[in-house]
CSV table of C-alpha atoms and ligand atoms in Angstrom, one decimal:
chain,number,residue,atom,x,y,z
E,1,MET,CA,116.0,94.1,152.6
E,2,ARG,CA,116.4,97.7,153.4
E,3,VAL,CA,119.7,99.2,154.5
E,4,LEU,CA,120.1,102.5,156.3
E,5,LEU,CA,123.5,103.9,155.0
E,6,THR,CA,124.8,107.1,156.7
E,7,GLY,CA,127.6,109.5,155.9
E,8,PHE,CA,128.8,112.7,157.5
E,9,GLU,CA,129.2,116.3,156.5
E,10,PRO,CA,132.7,117.8,156.2
E,11,PHE,CA,134.4,118.5,159.5
E,12,LEU,CA,137.7,119.8,161.0
E,13,GLY,CA,139.1,121.5,158.0
E,14,HIS,CA,138.5,118.7,155.5
E,15,TYR,CA,136.7,120.5,152.7
E,16,ILE,CA,134.8,117.5,151.6
E,17,ASN,CA,133.7,114.3,153.3
E,18,PRO,CA,133.8,111.4,150.8
E,19,THR,CA,131.2,109.6,152.8
E,20,GLU,CA,128.7,112.4,152.1
E,21,GLU,CA,129.2,112.1,148.4
E,22,ILE,CA,129.0,108.3,148.3
E,23,VAL,CA,125.9,108.1,150.4
E,24,LYS,CA,124.2,110.7,148.3
E,25,GLU,CA,125.1,108.8,145.2
E,26,LEU,CA,123.8,105.4,146.6
E,27,ASP,CA,120.6,106.8,148.2
E,28,GLY,CA,117.6,105.1,146.5
E,29,GLN,CA,119.7,102.5,144.7
E,30,GLN,CA,119.2,98.8,144.8
E,31,ILE,CA,122.4,96.7,145.4
E,32,ASN,CA,122.1,92.9,145.4
E,33,ASN,CA,118.4,93.1,146.4
E,34,LYS,CA,119.2,95.7,149.1
E,35,GLN,CA,117.4,99.0,149.0
E,36,ILE,CA,119.7,101.8,150.1
E,37,ILE,CA,118.3,104.5,152.3
E,38,GLY,CA,121.0,107.1,152.4
E,39,ARG,CA,121.1,109.8,155.0
E,40,ILE,CA,123.8,112.5,155.8
E,41,LEU,CA,124.4,113.4,159.5
E,42,PRO,CA,125.8,116.6,160.9
E,43,VAL,CA,129.1,116.4,162.9
E,44,ALA,CA,127.7,117.7,166.2
E,45,PHE,CA,127.4,115.9,169.5
E,46,SER,CA,124.1,117.5,170.1
E,47,GLN,CA,122.5,116.2,166.9
E,48,SER,CA,124.3,113.3,165.1
E,49,ALA,CA,123.0,110.4,167.2
E,50,THR,CA,119.5,111.9,167.7
E,51,GLN,CA,119.1,112.3,163.9
E,52,LEU,CA,120.5,108.8,163.3
E,53,ILE,CA,118.0,107.2,165.7
E,54,ALA,CA,115.2,109.3,164.2
E,55,HIS,CA,116.1,108.0,160.7
E,56,PHE,CA,116.1,104.5,162.1
E,57,GLU,CA,112.7,104.9,163.7
E,58,GLU,CA,111.2,106.4,160.6
E,59,GLU,CA,112.6,103.9,158.1
E,60,LYS,CA,112.8,100.7,160.2
E,61,PRO,CA,115.7,99.3,158.2
E,62,ASP,CA,116.9,95.7,158.4
E,63,ALA,CA,120.6,96.8,158.7
E,64,VAL,CA,122.5,99.9,159.6
E,65,ILE,CA,125.8,100.8,158.0
E,66,MET,CA,127.4,104.0,159.2
E,67,LEU,CA,130.3,105.5,157.3
E,68,GLY,CA,132.8,108.1,158.3
E,69,LEU,CA,136.1,109.5,157.1
E,70,ALA,CA,139.3,108.5,158.8
E,71,ALA,CA,141.8,110.9,157.2
E,72,GLY,CA,145.2,109.4,157.5
E,73,ARG,CA,144.2,105.7,157.3
E,74,ASN,CA,145.3,104.0,154.1
E,75,ARG,CA,142.5,101.4,153.8
E,76,ILE,CA,138.9,100.6,154.5
E,77,THR,CA,138.5,99.8,158.2
E,78,PRO,CA,135.3,98.2,159.6
E,79,GLU,CA,135.3,99.0,163.3
E,80,ARG,CA,135.1,96.2,165.8
E,81,VAL,CA,134.0,98.2,168.8
E,82,ALA,CA,132.5,101.4,170.1
E,83,ILE,CA,133.4,102.7,173.6
E,84,ASN,CA,131.3,104.6,176.1
E,85,CYS,CA,133.4,107.8,175.9
E,86,SER,CA,133.5,111.0,173.9
E,87,ASP,CA,136.7,113.1,173.9
E,88,GLY,CA,138.7,115.2,171.5
E,89,ASP,CA,138.4,117.8,168.9
E,90,LYS,CA,135.7,120.4,168.5
E,91,ASP,CA,132.6,119.4,166.5
E,92,ASN,CA,131.0,121.6,163.8
E,93,GLU,CA,129.2,123.6,166.5
E,94,GLY,CA,132.5,124.4,168.2
E,95,ARG,CA,131.8,122.0,171.1
E,96,ALA,CA,134.6,119.7,172.4
E,97,LEU,CA,134.1,117.0,175.0
E,98,GLN,CA,136.6,115.6,177.4
E,99,ASP,CA,136.3,112.2,179.1
E,100,ALA,CA,132.6,112.3,178.6
E,101,VAL,CA,130.4,109.3,179.3
E,102,ILE,CA,128.0,108.7,176.4
E,103,GLN,CA,125.4,106.7,178.3
E,104,GLU,CA,125.6,106.8,182.1
E,105,ASP,CA,124.1,103.4,182.5
E,106,GLY,CA,125.5,101.9,179.4
E,107,PRO,CA,128.2,99.2,179.2
E,108,ALA,CA,131.9,100.1,178.6
E,109,ALA,CA,131.6,99.1,174.9
E,110,TYR,CA,129.5,97.5,172.2
E,111,PHE,CA,130.9,95.2,169.5
E,112,SER,CA,129.8,95.8,165.9
E,113,THR,CA,127.1,93.3,164.7
E,114,LEU,CA,128.1,93.6,161.1
E,115,PRO,CA,130.1,90.7,159.6
E,116,ILE,CA,133.3,92.6,159.8
E,117,ARG,CA,135.7,89.7,159.0
E,118,LYS,CA,133.6,88.7,156.0
E,119,ILE,CA,133.6,92.4,154.8
E,120,VAL,CA,137.4,92.6,155.1
E,121,ASN,CA,137.9,89.3,153.2
E,122,ILE,CA,135.5,90.3,150.4
E,123,LEU,CA,137.2,93.7,150.0
E,124,ASN,CA,140.7,92.2,150.0
E,125,GLU,CA,139.6,89.6,147.5
E,126,ALA,CA,138.4,92.4,145.3
E,127,SER,CA,141.9,94.0,145.6
E,128,ILE,CA,140.6,96.8,147.8
E,129,PRO,CA,142.8,97.2,150.9
E,130,ALA,CA,140.9,96.6,154.1
E,131,ARG,CA,141.5,95.5,157.7
E,132,ILE,CA,139.5,95.4,160.9
E,133,SER,CA,140.1,98.4,163.2
E,134,ASN,CA,140.0,98.0,166.9
E,135,THR,CA,139.3,101.6,167.7
E,136,ALA,CA,136.7,104.0,166.2
E,137,GLY,CA,138.3,106.8,168.2
E,138,THR,CA,136.4,109.0,170.6
E,139,TYR,CA,134.9,111.5,168.2
E,140,LEU,CA,131.5,111.5,166.4
E,141,CYS,CA,132.0,108.2,164.6
E,142,ASN,CA,132.5,106.3,167.8
E,143,ASN,CA,129.7,108.3,169.4
E,144,ILE,CA,127.0,107.4,166.8
E,145,MET,CA,128.2,103.7,166.6
E,146,TYR,CA,127.8,103.5,170.4
E,147,GLU,CA,124.5,105.2,170.5
E,148,MET,CA,123.0,103.1,167.7
E,149,LEU,CA,124.1,99.8,169.2
E,150,HIS,CA,122.9,101.0,172.6
E,151,TYR,CA,119.5,101.8,171.2
E,152,LEU,CA,119.2,98.4,169.5
E,153,GLU,CA,120.2,96.7,172.7
E,154,GLN,CA,117.7,98.7,174.8
E,155,HIS,CA,114.9,97.9,172.3
E,156,ASN,CA,115.8,94.2,172.0
E,157,LEU,CA,116.3,94.6,168.2
E,158,SER,CA,118.6,92.2,166.4
E,159,CYS,CA,119.3,94.5,163.4
E,160,PRO,CA,122.9,94.2,162.3
E,161,ALA,CA,124.6,97.6,162.8
E,162,GLY,CA,128.1,98.9,162.7
E,163,PHE,CA,130.6,101.5,161.6
E,164,ILE,CA,133.1,101.6,158.7
E,165,HIS,CA,135.8,104.2,158.4
E,166,ILE,CA,137.0,105.0,154.9
E,167,PRO,CA,140.3,106.8,153.9
E,168,ALA,CA,140.5,110.2,152.2
E,169,SER,CA,139.5,110.4,148.5
E,170,HIS,CA,142.1,111.6,146.0
E,171,GLU,CA,140.2,114.9,145.8
E,172,LEU,CA,140.6,115.5,149.6
E,173,ALA,CA,144.3,114.4,149.5
E,174,THR,CA,145.1,117.2,147.0
E,175,THR,CA,144.7,119.6,149.9
E,176,ASN,CA,147.0,117.7,152.3
E,177,ALA,CA,150.1,115.9,151.2
E,178,GLN,CA,150.1,113.7,154.3
E,179,LEU,CA,146.9,111.9,153.5
E,180,PRO,CA,146.9,108.4,152.0
E,181,SER,CA,144.0,108.2,149.6
E,182,MET,CA,141.8,106.0,147.4
E,183,SER,CA,139.9,107.0,144.3
E,184,HIS,CA,136.3,108.0,144.7
E,185,ALA,CA,135.3,105.2,142.3
E,186,GLU,CA,137.2,102.6,144.4
E,187,LEU,CA,135.7,104.0,147.7
E,188,GLN,CA,132.2,103.7,146.2
E,189,ARG,CA,132.8,100.2,144.9
E,190,ALA,CA,134.0,99.2,148.4
E,191,VAL,CA,130.8,100.5,149.9
E,192,GLU,CA,128.7,98.6,147.4
E,193,LEU,CA,130.6,95.4,148.2
E,194,ILE,CA,130.0,96.1,152.0
E,195,VAL,CA,126.3,96.5,151.4
E,196,SER,CA,126.2,93.3,149.4
E,197,ALA,CA,128.1,91.4,152.2
E,198,VAL,CA,125.6,92.4,155.0
T,1,LIG,N1,134.7,111.1,160.7
T,1,LIG,C1,134.8,111.6,162.0
T,1,LIG,C2,133.5,112.2,162.3
T,1,LIG,C3,132.8,112.5,161.0
T,1,LIG,C4,133.6,111.7,160.0
T,1,LIG,O1,133.3,111.5,158.8
T,1,LIG,C5,135.2,110.5,163.0
T,1,LIG,O2,136.0,109.6,162.6
T,1,LIG,O3,134.8,110.5,164.2
């Protein structure tokens, strides 16, 4: 089984993005009979989803796990749902969207097709704090989750796909005293357990 695992570049003043480091480290590795195809996406409304879909079409994976940083959260949070709206801060190209519809003819929302309850249970059993999140926000993470699930729906593909937010790493938290954090090793172990669970 081949798993497309994506992370993001740094954004909004966070000098590193732990998802970029983890995905680079896991790219090409085999975890529990799953071959990891790691790809880093830009944080740009004009590019992120287009690149993600291009990677999907090129690699034709059996599952898609998208990762993003949720600075301020204190645990691993598989997202339940992506909504048809982009809004909020500027992306890395300086572009901010407000109340923007992602797909004019798309439904209001898509549910993750990853086994999110199982993922949370496995992580908590491994003493890694996790819970389901009911909002992926309205920034790039929600945007690519919505676009990926919309693409799969439009093409009648039953590939499991979904988004997982991870908290700041200790390295990132050294620059901001307000950020709860987990160690890089623990974040990486969590992602390995997630891949195994899919
Ligand atoms: N997190 C942002 C975008 C990139 C990332 O890693 C988000 O939660 O939307």
